[in-house]
Amino acid sequence: MSNSRRDFLKTAGIAAGSAAAFHASIGRALAIPAKRTTGTIRDVRHIVILMQENRSFDHYFGTMKGVRGFGDRHPIPLAEGKNVWFQSNGARDLPPFHLDTARTNALKVPGTPHSFSDAQAAWNQGKFGLWPKFKTDYSMGYYKREDIPFQFALAEAFTICDAYHCSITTGTDPNRIVFWSGSNFDPDVAATGTNCRDDKSEPNNLRCWIKGALPEPGYTYAGNALEWATIPEVLEAAGVDWRIYQDPNDNWTGAMHGGLAFKGFRDAKPGSPIYERGMTHHSLEKLAEDAKNGTLPAVSWVLPPKQWSEHPSASTPIEGAEFTASVLDALTANPDTWAGTVFFQTFDENDGLFDHFPPAAPPSYNADGTLAGKATLALPGHYFDDHEDKYLSRDDSISGTTRPFGLGPRVPMYVVSPWSKGGWVSSEVFDHTSVGQFLEQRFGVTIPAISPWHRSVCGDLTSCFDFAKGADAAFPALPDVSGSTTVLGAHLQRPKALPPRAPQDLFQEKGIRRSRALPYALHVDARIDSADKIVALDFINQGSAGAVFHVYDKLNLDRIPRRYTVEAGKAIDDRWSVGPDGGFDLWVLGPNGFHRAFRGTLAEAVRAPAMTARYDRKRGGLAFTFVNTGGDAQEAKIFRDAYVATTAKSVTVESRGKAVETWPAPKEHDWYDVTVALPGMEVRLAGRIERGTHGISDPLTSA
């Protein structure tokens, strides 16, 4: 063990091999009840934030029960009847495959490409079919429970977010800049409706990297300084106590410290609050001392050294687990401190590691400059303008050089606190701005850089907590991860982990998790216009949070999928022209398993009664309304519900009449997946009805 690692990881009275003491403190974290005074977020006295490196959600948790993983029942459709699990490396399809740590050295797999060019190309504007081609075959590797037991145990003792995304579809620095400031593009420029260029934003890794050392000779920075305020500066101006716990000369040459991209940090001088709180040496031992002595700041960031960052090739899940456990051990040194603490741990971006779920994002531009989608709020300023064509891959020609920055793929987010115990999953859409929004809620500050689009679509993480009620005290012990260096040394003697030659079957554990209530009440209705030969979709948001709908035209999968941002309480519509045969097949995806599919033939569907489906939030289930404007009676048939063994219902809609029919959803979980047959058209509706109460994850999710 190096001296620098020993100095940084050593905590009060606990050495790396002291497993008994180690687990005693973690056990206390699980057993210590929250200290409640108001029963609100005001009871949170300390927020501690750790951002690790380069893991995707599917890579870590695609196999975990009760999350949106490899058992997702509504995967993105790809060409030739395939779906998102069949990724192409250019020569063959490669589904996700298991990184078997029992037989190979899979804990330390190679890093994969993760720059703006390959990230944009793999995402493919939402088409999603080319991950191994641009990210290598290793991009499709994943772990199971037995491979990363600490990570699974932590997620199952507290709360895991399965819709938390990195903010930018690119690498480390851009995402850390969002994490530390609320934006990766100059908010003043965005406010003018001008899309940012690289002088006012960060498409690749540049500005966080430094040369030199502190205090002497000092850092030398790359690139021009970004000038908007960082979150530490916002907190400082508001009088909120904060600190960065780090070794400023062992933070991977600055890559862990997003503040180094900014003028406020670059110009900070010894003696100033920014310098003393954010650029000096505050070890993990100091974190433990502050927690034990009751002097922990209101907000703390913890920066890992390179070896303990979990970054593929440079670090491993077991080393990251030991570092996380050391932070938790420090925070629980004083039960009174822990009783008022929230610990967030996430990852800056996905490396090149595959994640199957389409990230919410503003609409992409088509090659002709038109938008593939719409939004209920202004979008100019939310794109990166690669006007010199410096950053995109030559093979990425699906769109022009103006690209939405994000959101990017999902990454893990653990929410660890006395208010988030119990093995919950939260499926609300979050990203790195969500941590900043949580700080806003707790301290009454405003982070000006967070964009209106992010505020609409990305939650503030408060839904992950129950501040009013107590939480369970009995949880499984976390596995021992002390001495990871020794364990890893033996592990690496095993044969090299290689991508398989033959596809492997997908796997996800059976079972459910407790699931937090969500702010969504989303609807999509179809309208048929035979005169103009179009199918129109109405996107309606009756919830309390904005949402993004993704629409895949299954008869034209060569086209960019359309995306629709609909703010809370608003609606928007769009039109699809049909082909010569009049056929249409539209596949709609939204948050937490929301799905609508509309398939049929225009000439026949024009006879169908107009159908709307809304939630019966009081009794549970769907309320269907059918309106027939034609001269002949028509019939609708509701059938094939995956969750309810209910006899199919036929509904007759008289000429120029209306009919209403209800369809139950199981009251114990409110999930539905039902099909409606209409003249010339079939409609599938799936998702969960949100009634303002907590529920369970999708009981049918397992691969």
XYZ file of C-alpha atoms in Angstrom:
703
model
C 0.000 0.000 0.000
C 1.423 3.385 -0.987
C 1.944 6.079 1.608
C -0.332 8.474 -0.279
C -3.107 5.909 -0.364
C -2.548 5.056 3.298
C -2.671 8.723 4.276
C -5.839 9.344 2.326
C -7.743 6.191 3.202
C -6.714 5.877 6.850
C -9.612 6.733 9.100
C -9.737 7.295 12.819
C -8.432 4.105 14.468
C -9.225 1.818 11.503
C -6.624 0.192 9.272
C -7.365 -1.400 5.937
C -7.368 -4.962 7.265
C -9.447 -4.354 10.389
C -12.619 -6.048 9.167
C -14.315 -6.364 12.536
C -14.093 -2.648 13.307
C -14.959 -1.866 9.712
C -18.260 -3.684 9.833
C -19.168 -2.397 13.223
C -19.253 1.118 11.858
C -21.225 0.146 8.741
C -23.655 -1.721 10.931
C -24.119 1.493 12.878
C -24.908 3.344 9.638
C -27.747 0.933 9.012
C -29.020 0.955 12.577
C -28.773 4.641 13.421
C -32.198 6.256 13.050
C -32.660 9.617 11.429
C -32.651 12.559 13.766
C -36.008 14.177 13.063
C -36.952 17.642 14.162
C -39.220 18.986 11.404
C -39.910 15.830 9.386
C -38.731 17.683 6.268
C -35.556 18.138 4.242
C -34.556 20.753 6.826
C -33.510 17.859 9.083
C -30.626 17.128 6.698
C -27.593 18.756 8.301
C -24.859 17.315 6.104
C -24.684 16.360 2.435
C -21.647 14.357 1.297
C -21.063 13.747 -2.399
C -18.749 11.232 -4.075
C -18.486 10.917 -7.846
C -16.660 7.834 -9.053
C -15.574 7.034 -12.589
C -16.977 5.483 -15.710
C -19.562 2.786 -15.061
C -22.948 2.422 -16.724
C -26.102 1.279 -14.974
C -26.523 -1.881 -17.058
C -22.838 -2.722 -16.589
C -23.303 -2.820 -12.791
C -27.011 -3.464 -12.223
C -28.596 -4.778 -15.428
C -29.029 -8.147 -13.694
C -30.385 -6.868 -10.351
C -33.954 -7.695 -9.465
C -36.509 -4.915 -9.384
C -34.720 -2.373 -11.590
C -35.019 -1.489 -15.270
C -32.333 -3.820 -16.512
C -31.975 -6.687 -18.966
C -35.551 -7.809 -18.389
C -36.961 -4.555 -19.766
C -40.152 -5.556 -21.555
C -40.139 -2.672 -24.051
C -36.632 -2.423 -25.540
C -35.735 0.003 -28.316
C -36.543 -1.509 -31.750
C -33.723 -1.865 -34.256
C -33.738 -2.699 -37.946
C -34.401 -6.212 -39.267
C -36.750 -7.059 -36.413
C -34.010 -6.875 -33.803
C -33.997 -4.831 -30.637
C -31.485 -2.921 -28.541
C -29.903 -6.079 -27.066
C -28.398 -6.944 -30.464
C -25.610 -4.431 -30.850
C -23.365 -4.578 -33.917
C -19.577 -4.318 -33.925
C -19.668 -3.971 -37.704
C -19.106 -7.680 -38.332
C -21.575 -9.444 -36.026
C -24.189 -8.853 -33.380
C -22.971 -8.848 -29.789
C -25.542 -8.887 -26.997
C -24.487 -8.039 -23.431
C -22.206 -10.683 -21.912
C -21.189 -11.668 -18.385
C -17.795 -10.583 -17.037
C -17.132 -13.766 -15.072
C -14.866 -12.842 -12.164
C -14.800 -16.410 -10.804
C -12.949 -17.771 -13.844
C -11.216 -14.732 -15.395
C -9.542 -11.468 -14.405
C -12.746 -9.591 -15.286
C -12.547 -7.197 -12.337
C -9.972 -5.241 -14.345
C -11.272 -5.002 -17.878
C -9.861 -2.560 -20.410
C -11.256 0.936 -20.595
C -13.395 1.716 -23.619
C -13.513 4.868 -25.786
C -15.463 7.719 -24.194
C -14.986 10.942 -26.104
C -17.543 13.157 -27.813
C -17.049 11.523 -31.224
C -17.496 7.871 -30.244
C -20.224 8.648 -27.690
C -22.295 10.507 -30.259
C -21.709 7.776 -32.837
C -22.704 4.948 -30.466
C -25.805 6.786 -29.280
C -26.539 7.426 -32.948
C -29.090 10.162 -32.155
C -31.179 7.613 -30.296
C -31.003 4.738 -32.798
C -28.692 2.922 -30.370
C -27.407 0.022 -32.469
C -23.653 0.538 -32.762
C -22.084 0.411 -29.311
C -19.387 -2.241 -29.898
C -18.523 -0.740 -33.279
C -17.510 2.550 -31.701
C -16.820 1.452 -28.102
C -15.155 -2.013 -28.664
C -16.660 -5.386 -27.755
C -15.850 -4.824 -24.086
C -18.578 -2.180 -24.013
C -21.161 -4.975 -23.714
C -19.719 -6.590 -20.576
C -21.647 -6.661 -17.303
C -21.336 -7.992 -13.752
C -23.665 -10.090 -11.632
C -24.349 -10.071 -7.909
C -21.547 -12.529 -7.142
C -19.024 -10.362 -8.995
C -19.699 -7.063 -7.185
C -21.356 -8.072 -3.902
C -20.595 -4.795 -2.114
C -22.295 -2.689 -4.780
C -25.371 -4.927 -4.740
C -25.532 -4.920 -0.944
C -25.262 -1.127 -0.757
C -28.053 -0.714 -3.328
C -30.262 -3.183 -1.468
C -29.672 -1.653 1.958
C -30.526 1.867 0.825
C -31.888 3.349 -2.439
C -30.728 2.869 -6.014
C -31.827 5.163 -8.856
C -32.432 3.344 -12.141
C -33.162 6.456 -14.220
C -30.173 8.597 -13.174
C -28.223 9.706 -16.250
C -24.927 11.367 -16.845
C -25.588 14.829 -18.222
C -23.512 14.853 -21.386
C -23.074 12.264 -24.143
C -19.286 12.326 -23.919
C -16.505 11.843 -21.335
C -15.293 12.841 -17.879
C -14.592 16.571 -17.864
C -17.857 17.728 -19.497
C -19.895 15.703 -17.013
C -17.882 16.820 -14.014
C -18.274 20.427 -15.132
C -22.066 19.935 -15.020
C -21.751 18.235 -11.650
C -19.769 21.126 -10.184
C -21.646 24.017 -11.755
C -25.023 22.902 -13.132
C -24.116 23.263 -16.803
C -21.528 22.381 -19.402
C -22.342 25.363 -21.577
C -22.247 29.018 -20.709
C -25.713 29.886 -19.355
C -25.420 33.499 -20.507
C -24.776 32.348 -24.069
C -27.599 29.787 -23.869
C -29.986 32.453 -22.587
C -29.499 34.376 -25.839
C -30.619 31.320 -27.817
C -27.104 30.720 -29.161
C -25.780 27.164 -29.213
C -22.394 26.915 -27.540
C -19.046 26.312 -29.179
C -15.934 24.921 -27.555
C -14.749 28.295 -26.265
C -17.839 28.458 -24.019
C -18.339 24.746 -23.318
C -16.431 21.494 -22.983
C -17.032 18.709 -25.547
C -14.001 16.608 -24.524
C -11.501 16.319 -21.679
C -9.365 19.453 -21.498
C -9.993 22.090 -18.857
C -9.919 19.973 -15.688
C -6.472 18.544 -16.402
C -3.549 20.289 -14.776
C 0.214 20.215 -14.530
C 2.201 21.103 -11.454
C 1.366 20.719 -7.792
C 0.032 22.695 -4.855
C 1.176 24.742 -3.070
C 4.365 24.933 -5.147
C 4.880 25.479 -8.019
C 1.108 25.667 -8.442
C -1.200 24.374 -11.117
C -0.909 25.110 -14.831
C -4.277 24.879 -16.563
C -5.322 23.889 -20.067
C -7.862 25.775 -22.161
C -9.601 29.055 -21.410
C -11.381 29.334 -18.077
C -15.155 28.960 -17.948
C -16.639 31.979 -16.221
C -20.012 31.126 -14.722
C -20.312 30.392 -11.008
C -19.632 26.935 -9.626
C -21.840 25.369 -6.945
C -19.164 25.914 -4.247
C -19.152 29.608 -5.143
C -22.958 29.733 -4.927
C -22.809 28.094 -1.487
C -20.041 30.412 -0.334
C -22.024 33.494 -1.365
C -25.016 32.164 0.582
C -22.980 31.484 3.715
C -23.321 27.705 3.490
C -20.342 25.839 4.944
C -18.627 23.503 2.448
C -15.360 21.660 1.854
C -13.666 19.383 -0.655
C -11.917 16.395 0.921
C -9.003 15.528 -1.341
C -5.316 15.265 -1.854
C -4.898 18.100 -4.388
C -1.780 16.400 -5.757
C -3.403 12.980 -6.112
C -6.673 13.695 -7.897
C -5.723 12.154 -11.249
C -4.001 15.355 -12.451
C -7.145 17.354 -11.710
C -9.631 15.154 -13.570
C -11.693 14.527 -10.402
C -12.076 18.252 -9.678
C -14.523 19.900 -12.048
C -14.003 23.276 -10.374
C -10.554 23.538 -11.984
C -12.204 24.376 -15.316
C -13.508 27.644 -13.833
C -12.098 31.097 -13.357
C -13.294 31.216 -9.746
C -11.012 28.322 -8.793
C -8.139 29.141 -11.150
C -7.864 32.669 -9.739
C -8.283 31.630 -6.088
C -5.365 32.663 -3.851
C -4.140 31.144 -0.582
C -6.213 32.505 2.261
C -9.384 32.899 0.173
C -12.374 30.677 1.008
C -12.349 28.996 -2.417
C -8.669 28.121 -2.100
C -8.734 27.004 1.529
C -11.953 24.991 1.292
C -11.579 23.747 -2.263
C -7.915 23.489 -3.244
C -6.009 22.413 -0.147
C -5.384 19.029 1.406
C -8.279 17.637 3.453
C -7.811 13.892 3.846
C -10.358 11.182 4.435
C -8.936 10.980 7.946
C -9.914 14.639 8.321
C -13.430 13.754 7.097
C -13.648 11.118 9.849
C -12.387 13.571 12.461
C -14.908 16.217 11.383
C -17.749 13.693 11.476
C -16.663 12.410 14.872
C -16.210 15.894 16.334
C -19.461 17.273 14.950
C -17.666 19.726 12.662
C -18.585 18.221 9.298
C -19.547 21.001 6.850
C -23.070 21.324 5.507
C -21.843 20.215 2.055
C -18.788 18.068 1.346
C -17.309 16.642 -1.820
C -14.942 13.660 -1.626
C -12.438 13.192 -4.477
C -10.895 9.747 -4.953
C -7.324 9.132 -6.053
C -6.939 7.404 -9.404
C -6.397 3.917 -7.975
C -9.645 4.026 -5.996
C -11.859 5.717 -8.608
C -13.485 2.560 -10.112
C -12.355 3.668 -13.578
C -11.964 0.619 -15.889
C -8.313 -0.273 -16.512
C -7.074 2.159 -13.827
C -9.175 0.786 -10.972
C -11.656 -1.981 -10.223
C -15.047 -2.444 -8.575
C -13.406 -3.991 -5.512
C -11.070 -1.012 -5.045
C -13.972 1.362 -5.516
C -15.949 -0.612 -2.957
C -13.160 -0.283 -0.400
C -12.989 3.451 -0.968
C -16.771 3.863 -0.659
C -16.761 1.763 2.487
C -13.979 3.929 3.916
C -16.073 7.053 3.302
C -19.094 5.458 4.978
C -16.905 4.367 7.862
C -15.719 7.944 8.293
C -19.251 9.343 8.194
C -20.539 6.943 10.838
C -17.819 7.679 13.372
C -20.367 9.788 15.255
C -23.953 8.443 15.295
C -25.343 11.938 15.837
C -23.575 13.176 12.697
C -24.766 10.256 10.602
C -28.338 10.712 11.833
C -28.440 14.003 9.932
C -26.384 13.030 6.854
C -27.209 12.295 3.215
C -24.520 10.552 1.161
C -24.806 10.604 -2.639
C -22.537 8.391 -4.710
C -22.712 8.416 -8.488
C -20.428 8.141 -11.531
C -19.391 10.860 -13.936
C -20.215 8.945 -17.119
C -20.498 5.473 -18.578
C -17.000 5.158 -20.122
C -17.983 3.317 -23.291
C -20.020 0.779 -21.351
C -23.404 -0.115 -22.764
C -26.722 1.014 -21.341
C -29.923 0.086 -23.121
C -32.341 2.792 -22.000
C -32.809 5.861 -24.244
C -31.743 9.003 -22.382
C -34.060 11.975 -22.246
C -32.683 14.684 -24.517
C -33.846 17.605 -26.648
C -34.776 16.582 -30.202
C -31.929 15.859 -32.577
C -31.479 17.739 -35.804
C -32.133 15.893 -39.047
C -29.515 16.166 -41.767
C -31.643 18.809 -43.503
C -31.599 21.039 -40.412
C -35.138 20.321 -39.230
C -35.825 19.063 -35.712
C -36.778 15.443 -35.161
C -39.354 16.263 -32.522
C -40.657 19.213 -30.537
C -40.760 20.716 -27.067
C -43.106 22.909 -25.067
C -40.206 25.128 -24.034
C -37.569 26.967 -26.036
C -34.629 24.787 -27.075
C -32.076 27.128 -28.709
C -28.966 27.238 -26.570
C -29.272 23.587 -25.511
C -27.012 22.250 -28.268
C -23.308 22.068 -29.016
C -22.334 23.689 -32.283
C -19.400 21.774 -33.761
C -19.268 24.298 -36.580
C -15.692 23.408 -37.525
C -16.535 19.687 -37.535
C -13.637 19.000 -35.140
C -15.152 16.487 -32.784
C -17.458 14.135 -34.663
C -16.506 10.790 -36.142
C -16.267 10.600 -39.944
C -18.648 7.629 -39.717
C -21.266 9.646 -37.858
C -23.222 11.220 -40.706
C -26.785 10.638 -39.482
C -27.113 14.289 -38.512
C -25.347 17.595 -38.893
C -22.764 19.158 -36.614
C -25.237 20.661 -34.139
C -25.916 18.063 -31.463
C -27.866 17.911 -28.208
C -25.382 17.626 -25.353
C -27.475 15.240 -23.293
C -28.711 13.626 -21.246
C -26.290 10.764 -21.658
C -26.557 7.088 -20.665
C -27.636 5.937 -17.212
C -25.047 5.616 -14.465
C -25.504 4.206 -10.946
C -26.637 6.518 -8.161
C -26.754 5.290 -4.563
C -28.771 7.409 -2.136
C -27.478 6.492 1.323
C -28.980 8.041 4.437
C -31.198 7.283 7.417
C -34.129 8.520 5.297
C -33.457 6.238 2.305
C -33.058 2.824 3.932
C -34.959 -0.225 2.919
C -33.938 -1.405 -0.523
C -35.904 1.122 -2.579
C -35.656 1.956 -6.249
C -36.446 5.414 -7.572
C -37.284 5.548 -11.280
C -37.684 9.297 -11.601
C -35.449 10.806 -14.282
C -32.374 12.429 -12.710
C -28.994 13.646 -13.887
C -25.985 15.465 -12.419
C -27.992 18.693 -12.136
C -30.286 16.832 -9.728
C -27.642 16.907 -6.980
C -27.444 20.675 -7.390
C -31.239 20.900 -7.303
C -31.243 18.938 -4.039
C -28.833 21.503 -2.584
C -31.203 24.232 -3.748
C -34.100 22.580 -1.947
C -32.145 22.161 1.269
C -30.417 25.538 1.503
C -32.722 27.862 -0.422
C -30.038 28.829 -2.932
C -30.342 29.139 -6.695
C -27.788 27.605 -9.043
C -28.190 29.890 -12.054
C -26.448 27.621 -14.552
C -29.073 24.852 -14.437
C -31.125 25.171 -17.612
C -34.925 25.328 -17.821
C -34.911 22.092 -19.813
C -32.999 20.256 -17.078
C -35.252 21.694 -14.389
C -38.304 20.475 -16.262
C -37.109 16.952 -17.042
C -34.690 16.068 -14.207
C -35.905 15.767 -10.636
C -34.264 17.112 -7.476
C -33.768 13.712 -5.752
C -36.128 14.575 -2.883
C -38.457 11.762 -4.000
C -35.757 9.265 -2.924
C -36.380 10.085 0.754
C -39.053 9.780 3.368
C -38.302 12.620 5.759
C -41.586 12.275 7.637
C -41.465 8.626 8.655
C -38.980 6.319 10.246
C -37.092 3.765 8.234
C -36.264 0.125 8.789
C -33.284 -0.532 11.020
C -32.669 -4.148 10.019
C -30.570 -4.544 6.872
C -28.079 -7.076 5.565
C -24.464 -6.515 6.502
C -22.291 -5.137 3.747
C -19.591 -7.504 2.478
C -16.026 -7.100 3.648
C -13.999 -5.199 1.046
C -10.940 -4.394 3.119
C -7.573 -5.369 1.716
C -8.706 -5.092 -1.880
C -5.149 -4.700 -3.172
C -4.192 -8.154 -1.913
C -7.386 -9.759 -3.222
C -6.967 -8.078 -6.583
C -3.372 -9.257 -6.923
C -4.488 -12.883 -6.795
C -7.493 -12.222 -9.030
C -5.376 -10.785 -11.814
C -3.476 -14.055 -12.162
C -6.566 -15.619 -13.708
C -7.024 -15.884 -17.496
C -7.879 -12.726 -19.384
C -11.564 -11.910 -19.720
C -12.511 -11.944 -23.411
C -15.774 -11.109 -25.179
C -17.531 -14.347 -26.139
C -17.563 -15.677 -29.682
C -21.192 -16.789 -29.378
C -24.063 -14.673 -27.993
C -25.078 -15.267 -24.365
C -28.617 -15.350 -23.074
C -29.676 -12.262 -21.164
C -30.196 -12.618 -17.450
C -31.999 -10.574 -14.808
C -32.890 -11.790 -11.342
C -36.545 -12.442 -10.638
C -38.170 -10.404 -7.929
C -39.325 -6.913 -7.046
C -38.206 -3.922 -5.004
C -40.096 -1.281 -3.163
C -40.502 1.610 -5.577
C -40.875 5.293 -4.779
C -43.904 7.247 -5.935
C -43.236 9.140 -9.155
C -44.493 12.490 -10.502
C -45.670 11.138 -13.879
C -49.163 11.050 -15.393
C -48.488 10.683 -19.112
C -50.763 9.933 -22.059
C -50.417 9.543 -25.818
C -53.438 9.450 -28.132
C -53.554 8.768 -31.874
C -55.618 10.557 -34.524
C -56.147 9.433 -38.112
C -56.401 11.896 -41.005
C -57.123 10.036 -44.230
C -57.323 13.197 -46.339
C -53.739 14.197 -45.540
C -52.623 10.558 -45.155
C -51.153 11.114 -41.747
C -51.203 9.687 -38.257
C -51.061 12.293 -35.514
C -50.006 11.675 -31.924
C -50.988 13.880 -29.005
C -48.506 13.881 -26.091
C -50.173 14.913 -22.834
C -48.522 15.478 -19.477
C -50.920 15.659 -16.530
C -48.187 15.016 -13.978
C -46.097 17.346 -11.837
C -42.786 16.886 -13.698
C -41.738 17.281 -17.302
C -41.046 14.208 -19.402
C -39.483 13.190 -22.699
C -41.313 10.846 -25.080
C -39.241 8.876 -27.599
C -40.991 7.787 -30.811
C -39.503 5.071 -33.032
C -41.112 4.688 -36.453
C -40.720 0.918 -36.864
C -41.392 1.131 -40.608
C -38.632 3.726 -41.020
C -35.964 2.820 -38.488
C -33.303 4.394 -40.679
C -34.647 7.775 -39.558
C -33.666 9.584 -36.368
C -36.155 8.788 -33.603
C -38.253 11.781 -32.690
C -38.238 13.142 -29.128
C -40.821 15.333 -27.418
C -40.202 17.311 -24.237
C -43.529 18.066 -22.567
C -43.544 20.168 -19.425
C -45.851 19.393 -16.529
C -49.435 20.338 -17.326
C -48.813 20.815 -21.052
C -49.379 18.960 -24.318
C -47.922 18.836 -27.787
C -48.678 16.983 -31.010
C -46.943 15.851 -34.191
C -47.748 14.107 -37.485
C -46.367 11.097 -39.382
C -46.949 10.571 -43.093
C -47.739 7.009 -44.119
C -46.232 5.123 -47.016
C -47.877 4.050 -50.280
C -49.472 1.041 -48.603
C -50.911 3.206 -45.817
C -49.195 1.230 -43.031
C -47.927 2.728 -39.771
C -46.183 1.317 -36.686
C -45.176 3.853 -34.039
C -43.396 2.790 -30.830
C -43.437 5.276 -27.934
C -41.230 5.080 -24.814
C -41.243 7.246 -21.694
C -40.182 7.113 -18.034
C -40.550 4.018 -15.832
C -41.784 1.603 -18.453
C -44.309 3.953 -20.055
C -45.093 2.516 -23.469
C -47.582 3.104 -26.262
C -47.635 1.360 -29.635
C -49.894 2.231 -32.570
C -49.995 -0.166 -35.535
C -52.376 -0.383 -38.437
C -53.395 0.601 -41.953
C -54.672 4.087 -42.665
C -57.473 3.118 -45.081
C -59.042 0.837 -42.480
C -58.114 2.772 -39.338
C -60.002 5.824 -40.561
C -63.193 3.952 -39.623
C -62.043 3.403 -36.044
C -63.627 5.392 -33.227
C -61.287 7.923 -31.659
C -59.883 6.480 -28.442
C -58.431 8.146 -25.369
C -57.119 6.355 -22.287
C -56.737 8.072 -18.938
C -55.860 6.877 -15.463
C -58.479 6.250 -12.829
C -56.167 7.312 -10.009
C -58.845 6.946 -7.352
C -59.868 3.356 -8.017
C -56.917 2.194 -10.104
C -57.038 1.116 -13.728
C -57.602 2.686 -17.132
C -60.664 4.576 -18.292
C -61.205 4.278 -22.052
C -63.388 6.682 -24.011
C -64.402 5.837 -27.586
C -66.041 8.430 -29.848
C -67.536 7.374 -33.194
C -68.078 10.168 -35.698
C -69.076 7.819 -38.517
C -72.418 6.592 -39.734
C -71.991 2.932 -38.778
C -71.580 1.327 -35.400
C -68.019 0.183 -34.643
C -66.517 -2.264 -32.190
C -63.462 -2.011 -29.938
C -61.994 -4.978 -28.117
C -59.823 -4.690 -24.976
C -57.734 -7.775 -24.288
C -54.327 -9.354 -23.590
C -53.321 -7.751 -20.280
C -50.017 -9.174 -19.052
C -50.880 -8.444 -15.409
C -54.609 -9.213 -15.081
C -56.318 -12.492 -15.955
C -59.470 -10.719 -17.116
C -61.854 -11.762 -19.849
C -61.611 -9.655 -22.978
C -64.205 -6.924 -23.296
C -65.962 -5.908 -26.483
C -67.324 -2.389 -26.655
C -69.872 -1.341 -29.262
C -69.769 2.343 -30.205
C -72.954 3.392 -31.903
C -73.092 5.718 -34.891
C -72.130 9.231 -33.793
C -72.021 7.971 -30.240
C -69.669 7.603 -27.321
C -68.809 4.667 -25.069
C -66.815 4.517 -21.843
C -65.162 1.374 -20.494
C -62.880 0.781 -17.518
C -60.077 -1.740 -17.305
C -58.663 -2.673 -13.913
C -55.040 -2.564 -12.894
C -53.985 -4.716 -9.946
C -54.478 -2.551 -6.864
C -51.458 -4.123 -5.196
C -49.084 -2.651 -7.772
C -50.938 -0.540 -10.453
C -48.944 -1.937 -13.397
C -50.797 -2.520 -16.685
C -50.052 -3.858 -20.167
C -53.193 -4.029 -22.263
C -53.997 -4.154 -25.981
C -56.984 -2.583 -27.715
C -58.115 -3.744 -31.148
C -59.909 -1.156 -33.263
C -60.954 -1.308 -36.925
C -57.680 -1.216 -38.856
C -55.533 -0.434 -35.806
C -54.091 -2.080 -32.711
C -52.983 -0.031 -29.703
C -50.821 -1.307 -26.853
C -50.656 0.579 -23.560
C -48.227 -0.253 -20.732
C -46.798 1.409 -17.659
C -47.634 2.137 -14.031
C -50.461 4.297 -12.735
C -49.096 6.815 -10.246
C -51.519 7.574 -7.430
C -49.178 9.505 -5.142
C -48.242 6.454 -3.079
C -45.204 4.205 -3.061
C -45.474 0.888 -4.862
C -43.343 -1.892 -6.245
C -41.152 -2.290 -9.289
C -42.480 -4.026 -12.392
C -43.342 -7.570 -11.222
C -42.841 -8.977 -14.730
C -39.322 -7.648 -15.245
C -36.853 -10.535 -15.526
C -34.869 -11.681 -18.513
